[in-house]
Amino acid sequence: MSESAPTHPYYPLGAKIVGYSPNQSSVLELLASAGGGCTALLGLTFAVTGAVRPNLGMADRIAILWFVLSGTLHCFFEGYFMVYHDRMGSGQDLFGQLWKEYALSDSRYMTSDTLVLCMETMTVLLWGPLCFVVVYLTATRHSLRHPIQMLVCMSHLYGDTLYYATSLFEEYINDRPFCRPEPYYFWVYYFLMNFIWIVVPAYYLVDSIKVISSAIKAQQDSGDRRKAQ
């Protein structure tokens, strides 16, 4: 007897996805909507920052753009997954369809995978709000900006590393792939979209380390000069 045809396009093909229905929008429509939303968000943020803090340097304004984008994605897009994780397969709103498209590279987002759900919940409740804290601290040039920025960047690096490691371990050690075989899904969705949250946080982590190190060294040098007098 032949095996029944899979009821969804996700790997592994036998994964149980409750209430799955194909996306009603095309990939191009979804990408255009997501790209337009991000562009509007960044444009508005740049304009507001320039109006409220006109003397803020360009480097700090770019940092604000990055952390606003990260915080928004964490709190709202990933927050959608946290709330609707047990019925992702049937979603036809923008976020639901975007998640179903991305899940072609990682079906764990369709099956309430324990690790992904816990990791995303922490991201929504902790790291997303802290991104907005970094935005405020950067805009006000607060002394806590770099310690908090380090914490947020480390959380991104740790989370992404764990995300990559668990998925690849399942595929290459346990022979249980979560990504479809087409290279596009692996390299563009799974690898590139997540790798951005390694490269950029790594840059800001190094930046914060340099600033804090320089501040401590300056304080130590000042103390040494006072002792020498």
PDB file of C-alpha atoms in Angstrom, residues 66-227:
ATOM      1  CA  TRP A  66      18.888  48.940  14.259  1.00  0.00           C
ATOM      2  CA  PHE A  67      17.552  48.563  17.796  1.00  0.00           C
ATOM      3  CA  VAL A  68      14.119  49.947  16.858  1.00  0.00           C
ATOM      4  CA  LEU A  69      13.909  47.400  14.040  1.00  0.00           C
ATOM      5  CA  SER A  70      15.076  44.576  16.315  1.00  0.00           C
ATOM      6  CA  GLY A  71      12.770  45.541  19.146  1.00  0.00           C
ATOM      7  CA  THR A  72       9.771  45.826  16.825  1.00  0.00           C
ATOM      8  CA  LEU A  73      10.407  42.447  15.211  1.00  0.00           C
ATOM      9  CA  HIS A  74      10.981  40.809  18.593  1.00  0.00           C
ATOM     10  CA  CYS A  75       7.949  42.259  20.344  1.00  0.00           C
ATOM     11  CA  PHE A  76       5.403  42.119  17.522  1.00  0.00           C
ATOM     12  CA  PHE A  77       6.442  39.623  14.835  1.00  0.00           C
ATOM     13  CA  GLU A  78       7.950  37.091  17.210  1.00  0.00           C
ATOM     14  CA  GLY A  79       5.279  38.012  19.740  1.00  0.00           C
ATOM     15  CA  TYR A  80       2.736  36.788  17.185  1.00  0.00           C
ATOM     16  CA  PHE A  81       4.428  33.396  17.203  1.00  0.00           C
ATOM     17  CA  MET A  82       4.496  33.309  21.013  1.00  0.00           C
ATOM     18  CA  VAL A  83       0.744  33.919  21.188  1.00  0.00           C
ATOM     19  CA  TYR A  84      -0.403  31.790  18.235  1.00  0.00           C
ATOM     20  CA  HIS A  85       2.265  29.071  18.234  1.00  0.00           C
ATOM     21  CA  ASP A  86      -0.289  26.268  18.543  1.00  0.00           C
ATOM     22  CA  ARG A  87      -2.301  27.356  15.482  1.00  0.00           C
ATOM     23  CA  MET A  88       0.302  28.759  13.121  1.00  0.00           C
ATOM     24  CA  GLY A  89      -0.690  26.483  10.250  1.00  0.00           C
ATOM     25  CA  SER A  90      -4.040  28.167   9.673  1.00  0.00           C
ATOM     26  CA  GLY A  91      -3.009  31.845   9.867  1.00  0.00           C
ATOM     27  CA  GLN A  92      -3.932  33.997   6.885  1.00  0.00           C
ATOM     28  CA  ASP A  93      -3.115  37.457   8.241  1.00  0.00           C
ATOM     29  CA  LEU A  94       0.181  39.084   7.237  1.00  0.00           C
ATOM     30  CA  PHE A  95       2.243  37.787  10.156  1.00  0.00           C
ATOM     31  CA  GLY A  96       0.720  34.329   9.937  1.00  0.00           C
ATOM     32  CA  GLN A  97       1.520  34.010   6.249  1.00  0.00           C
ATOM     33  CA  LEU A  98       5.026  35.388   6.727  1.00  0.00           C
ATOM     34  CA  TRP A  99       5.685  32.798   9.416  1.00  0.00           C
ATOM     35  CA  LYS A 100       4.368  30.006   7.198  1.00  0.00           C
ATOM     36  CA  GLU A 101       6.657  31.153   4.405  1.00  0.00           C
ATOM     37  CA  TYR A 102       9.690  31.343   6.699  1.00  0.00           C
ATOM     38  CA  ALA A 103       8.839  27.976   8.264  1.00  0.00           C
ATOM     39  CA  LEU A 104       9.631  26.312   4.940  1.00  0.00           C
ATOM     40  CA  SER A 105      13.215  26.723   6.176  1.00  0.00           C
ATOM     41  CA  ASP A 106      12.426  25.655   9.745  1.00  0.00           C
ATOM     42  CA  SER A 107       9.211  23.756  10.396  1.00  0.00           C
ATOM     43  CA  ARG A 108       9.701  23.986  14.162  1.00  0.00           C
ATOM     44  CA  TYR A 109       7.733  27.216  13.967  1.00  0.00           C
ATOM     45  CA  MET A 110       4.716  25.218  12.815  1.00  0.00           C
ATOM     46  CA  THR A 111       4.844  22.541  15.522  1.00  0.00           C
ATOM     47  CA  SER A 112       5.224  24.465  18.823  1.00  0.00           C
ATOM     48  CA  ASP A 113       8.753  23.121  19.195  1.00  0.00           C
ATOM     49  CA  THR A 114       9.732  23.445  22.870  1.00  0.00           C
ATOM     50  CA  LEU A 115      13.150  25.022  22.360  1.00  0.00           C
ATOM     51  CA  VAL A 116      11.984  27.498  19.715  1.00  0.00           C
ATOM     52  CA  LEU A 117       8.922  28.468  21.752  1.00  0.00           C
ATOM     53  CA  CYS A 118      10.937  29.027  24.941  1.00  0.00           C
ATOM     54  CA  MET A 119      13.652  30.936  23.099  1.00  0.00           C
ATOM     55  CA  GLU A 120      11.147  33.161  21.311  1.00  0.00           C
ATOM     56  CA  THR A 121       9.216  33.796  24.524  1.00  0.00           C
ATOM     57  CA  MET A 122      12.379  35.053  26.222  1.00  0.00           C
ATOM     58  CA  THR A 123      13.113  37.187  23.173  1.00  0.00           C
ATOM     59  CA  VAL A 124       9.640  38.747  23.231  1.00  0.00           C
ATOM     60  CA  LEU A 125       9.521  39.397  26.969  1.00  0.00           C
ATOM     61  CA  LEU A 126      13.171  40.356  27.628  1.00  0.00           C
ATOM     62  CA  TRP A 127      15.333  41.169  24.636  1.00  0.00           C
ATOM     63  CA  GLY A 128      12.696  42.996  22.609  1.00  0.00           C
ATOM     64  CA  PRO A 129      11.866  45.511  25.362  1.00  0.00           C
ATOM     65  CA  LEU A 130      15.568  45.919  26.159  1.00  0.00           C
ATOM     66  CA  CYS A 131      16.179  46.911  22.529  1.00  0.00           C
ATOM     67  CA  PHE A 132      13.862  49.864  23.107  1.00  0.00           C
ATOM     68  CA  VAL A 133      15.692  50.620  26.358  1.00  0.00           C
ATOM     69  CA  VAL A 134      18.920  50.826  24.340  1.00  0.00           C
ATOM     70  CA  VAL A 135      17.165  53.207  21.932  1.00  0.00           C
ATOM     71  CA  TYR A 136      16.246  55.518  24.807  1.00  0.00           C
ATOM     72  CA  LEU A 137      19.681  55.296  26.398  1.00  0.00           C
ATOM     73  CA  THR A 138      21.340  56.045  23.059  1.00  0.00           C
ATOM     74  CA  ALA A 139      19.076  59.010  22.335  1.00  0.00           C
ATOM     75  CA  THR A 140      19.703  60.491  25.785  1.00  0.00           C
ATOM     76  CA  ARG A 141      23.412  59.616  25.795  1.00  0.00           C
ATOM     77  CA  HIS A 142      22.935  57.822  29.092  1.00  0.00           C
ATOM     78  CA  SER A 143      25.912  56.203  30.806  1.00  0.00           C
ATOM     79  CA  LEU A 144      24.089  52.847  30.925  1.00  0.00           C
ATOM     80  CA  ARG A 145      23.789  52.654  27.146  1.00  0.00           C
ATOM     81  CA  HIS A 146      26.811  50.445  26.552  1.00  0.00           C
ATOM     82  CA  PRO A 147      26.331  47.979  29.455  1.00  0.00           C
ATOM     83  CA  ILE A 148      22.733  47.340  28.373  1.00  0.00           C
ATOM     84  CA  GLN A 149      23.756  47.252  24.720  1.00  0.00           C
ATOM     85  CA  MET A 150      26.323  44.569  25.548  1.00  0.00           C
ATOM     86  CA  LEU A 151      23.662  42.511  27.316  1.00  0.00           C
ATOM     87  CA  VAL A 152      21.263  42.713  24.369  1.00  0.00           C
ATOM     88  CA  CYS A 153      23.959  41.911  21.816  1.00  0.00           C
ATOM     89  CA  MET A 154      25.159  38.916  23.807  1.00  0.00           C
ATOM     90  CA  SER A 155      21.582  37.631  23.993  1.00  0.00           C
ATOM     91  CA  HIS A 156      21.311  37.843  20.199  1.00  0.00           C
ATOM     92  CA  LEU A 157      24.600  36.034  19.651  1.00  0.00           C
ATOM     93  CA  TYR A 158      23.751  33.305  22.139  1.00  0.00           C
ATOM     94  CA  GLY A 159      20.214  32.850  20.843  1.00  0.00           C
ATOM     95  CA  ASP A 160      21.258  32.651  17.199  1.00  0.00           C
ATOM     96  CA  THR A 161      24.082  30.223  17.959  1.00  0.00           C
ATOM     97  CA  LEU A 162      21.730  27.957  19.900  1.00  0.00           C
ATOM     98  CA  TYR A 163      19.142  28.239  17.127  1.00  0.00           C
ATOM     99  CA  TYR A 164      21.632  27.203  14.447  1.00  0.00           C
ATOM    100  CA  ALA A 165      23.229  24.471  16.559  1.00  0.00           C
ATOM    101  CA  THR A 166      20.025  22.666  17.547  1.00  0.00           C
ATOM    102  CA  SER A 167      18.595  22.663  14.032  1.00  0.00           C
ATOM    103  CA  LEU A 168      21.803  21.502  12.366  1.00  0.00           C
ATOM    104  CA  PHE A 169      22.340  18.846  15.049  1.00  0.00           C
ATOM    105  CA  GLU A 170      18.888  17.426  14.359  1.00  0.00           C
ATOM    106  CA  GLU A 171      19.559  17.351  10.616  1.00  0.00           C
ATOM    107  CA  TYR A 172      23.094  15.992  10.498  1.00  0.00           C
ATOM    108  CA  ILE A 173      23.193  13.834  13.633  1.00  0.00           C
ATOM    109  CA  ASN A 174      19.596  12.680  14.034  1.00  0.00           C
ATOM    110  CA  ASP A 175      18.780  12.795  10.290  1.00  0.00           C
ATOM    111  CA  ARG A 176      15.705  14.930  10.960  1.00  0.00           C
ATOM    112  CA  PRO A 177      15.754  17.989   8.697  1.00  0.00           C
ATOM    113  CA  PHE A 178      13.414  20.899   9.384  1.00  0.00           C
ATOM    114  CA  CYS A 179      14.248  22.733   6.150  1.00  0.00           C
ATOM    115  CA  ARG A 180      13.004  21.932   2.670  1.00  0.00           C
ATOM    116  CA  PRO A 181      15.729  20.622   0.299  1.00  0.00           C
ATOM    117  CA  GLU A 182      15.691  23.641  -2.037  1.00  0.00           C
ATOM    118  CA  PRO A 183      18.891  25.689  -1.421  1.00  0.00           C
ATOM    119  CA  TYR A 184      16.928  28.954  -1.460  1.00  0.00           C
ATOM    120  CA  TYR A 185      15.170  28.147   1.802  1.00  0.00           C
ATOM    121  CA  PHE A 186      18.350  27.188   3.596  1.00  0.00           C
ATOM    122  CA  TRP A 187      20.680  29.946   2.401  1.00  0.00           C
ATOM    123  CA  VAL A 188      18.281  32.895   2.180  1.00  0.00           C
ATOM    124  CA  TYR A 189      15.645  32.215   4.835  1.00  0.00           C
ATOM    125  CA  TYR A 190      17.435  30.076   7.386  1.00  0.00           C
ATOM    126  CA  PHE A 191      21.045  31.207   7.089  1.00  0.00           C
ATOM    127  CA  LEU A 192      21.069  34.795   5.821  1.00  0.00           C
ATOM    128  CA  MET A 193      18.039  36.162   7.647  1.00  0.00           C
ATOM    129  CA  ASN A 194      19.389  34.901  10.967  1.00  0.00           C
ATOM    130  CA  PHE A 195      23.046  35.626  10.267  1.00  0.00           C
ATOM    131  CA  ILE A 196      22.232  39.346  10.206  1.00  0.00           C
ATOM    132  CA  TRP A 197      21.491  39.039  13.928  1.00  0.00           C
ATOM    133  CA  ILE A 198      25.000  37.709  14.451  1.00  0.00           C
ATOM    134  CA  VAL A 199      26.964  40.192  12.341  1.00  0.00           C
ATOM    135  CA  VAL A 200      25.306  43.419  13.521  1.00  0.00           C
ATOM    136  CA  PRO A 201      25.109  42.533  17.248  1.00  0.00           C
ATOM    137  CA  ALA A 202      28.746  41.406  17.096  1.00  0.00           C
ATOM    138  CA  TYR A 203      29.677  44.856  15.761  1.00  0.00           C
ATOM    139  CA  TYR A 204      27.796  46.675  18.516  1.00  0.00           C
ATOM    140  CA  LEU A 205      29.143  44.291  21.148  1.00  0.00           C
ATOM    141  CA  VAL A 206      32.724  45.096  20.128  1.00  0.00           C
ATOM    142  CA  ASP A 207      31.834  48.788  20.027  1.00  0.00           C
ATOM    143  CA  SER A 208      30.511  48.685  23.596  1.00  0.00           C
ATOM    144  CA  ILE A 209      33.523  46.729  24.813  1.00  0.00           C
ATOM    145  CA  LYS A 210      35.831  49.381  23.354  1.00  0.00           C
ATOM    146  CA  VAL A 211      33.872  52.266  24.893  1.00  0.00           C
ATOM    147  CA  ILE A 212      33.710  50.663  28.345  1.00  0.00           C
ATOM    148  CA  SER A 213      37.361  49.643  28.203  1.00  0.00           C
ATOM    149  CA  SER A 214      38.407  53.179  27.233  1.00  0.00           C
ATOM    150  CA  ALA A 215      36.315  54.674  30.043  1.00  0.00           C
ATOM    151  CA  ILE A 216      37.827  52.347  32.640  1.00  0.00           C
ATOM    152  CA  LYS A 217      41.345  53.005  31.369  1.00  0.00           C
ATOM    153  CA  ALA A 218      40.762  56.772  31.506  1.00  0.00           C
ATOM    154  CA  GLN A 219      39.504  56.472  35.063  1.00  0.00           C
ATOM    155  CA  GLN A 220      42.486  54.346  36.062  1.00  0.00           C
ATOM    156  CA  ASP A 221      44.923  56.811  34.456  1.00  0.00           C
ATOM    157  CA  SER A 222      43.220  59.687  36.264  1.00  0.00           C
ATOM    158  CA  GLY A 223      43.507  57.822  39.550  1.00  0.00           C
ATOM    159  CA  ASP A 224      47.187  57.081  38.941  1.00  0.00           C
ATOM    160  CA  ARG A 225      47.863  60.776  38.226  1.00  0.00           C
ATOM    161  CA  ARG A 226      46.141  61.832  41.442  1.00  0.00           C
ATOM    162  CA  LYS A 227      48.184  59.344  43.437  1.00  0.00           C
TER     163      LYS A 227
END
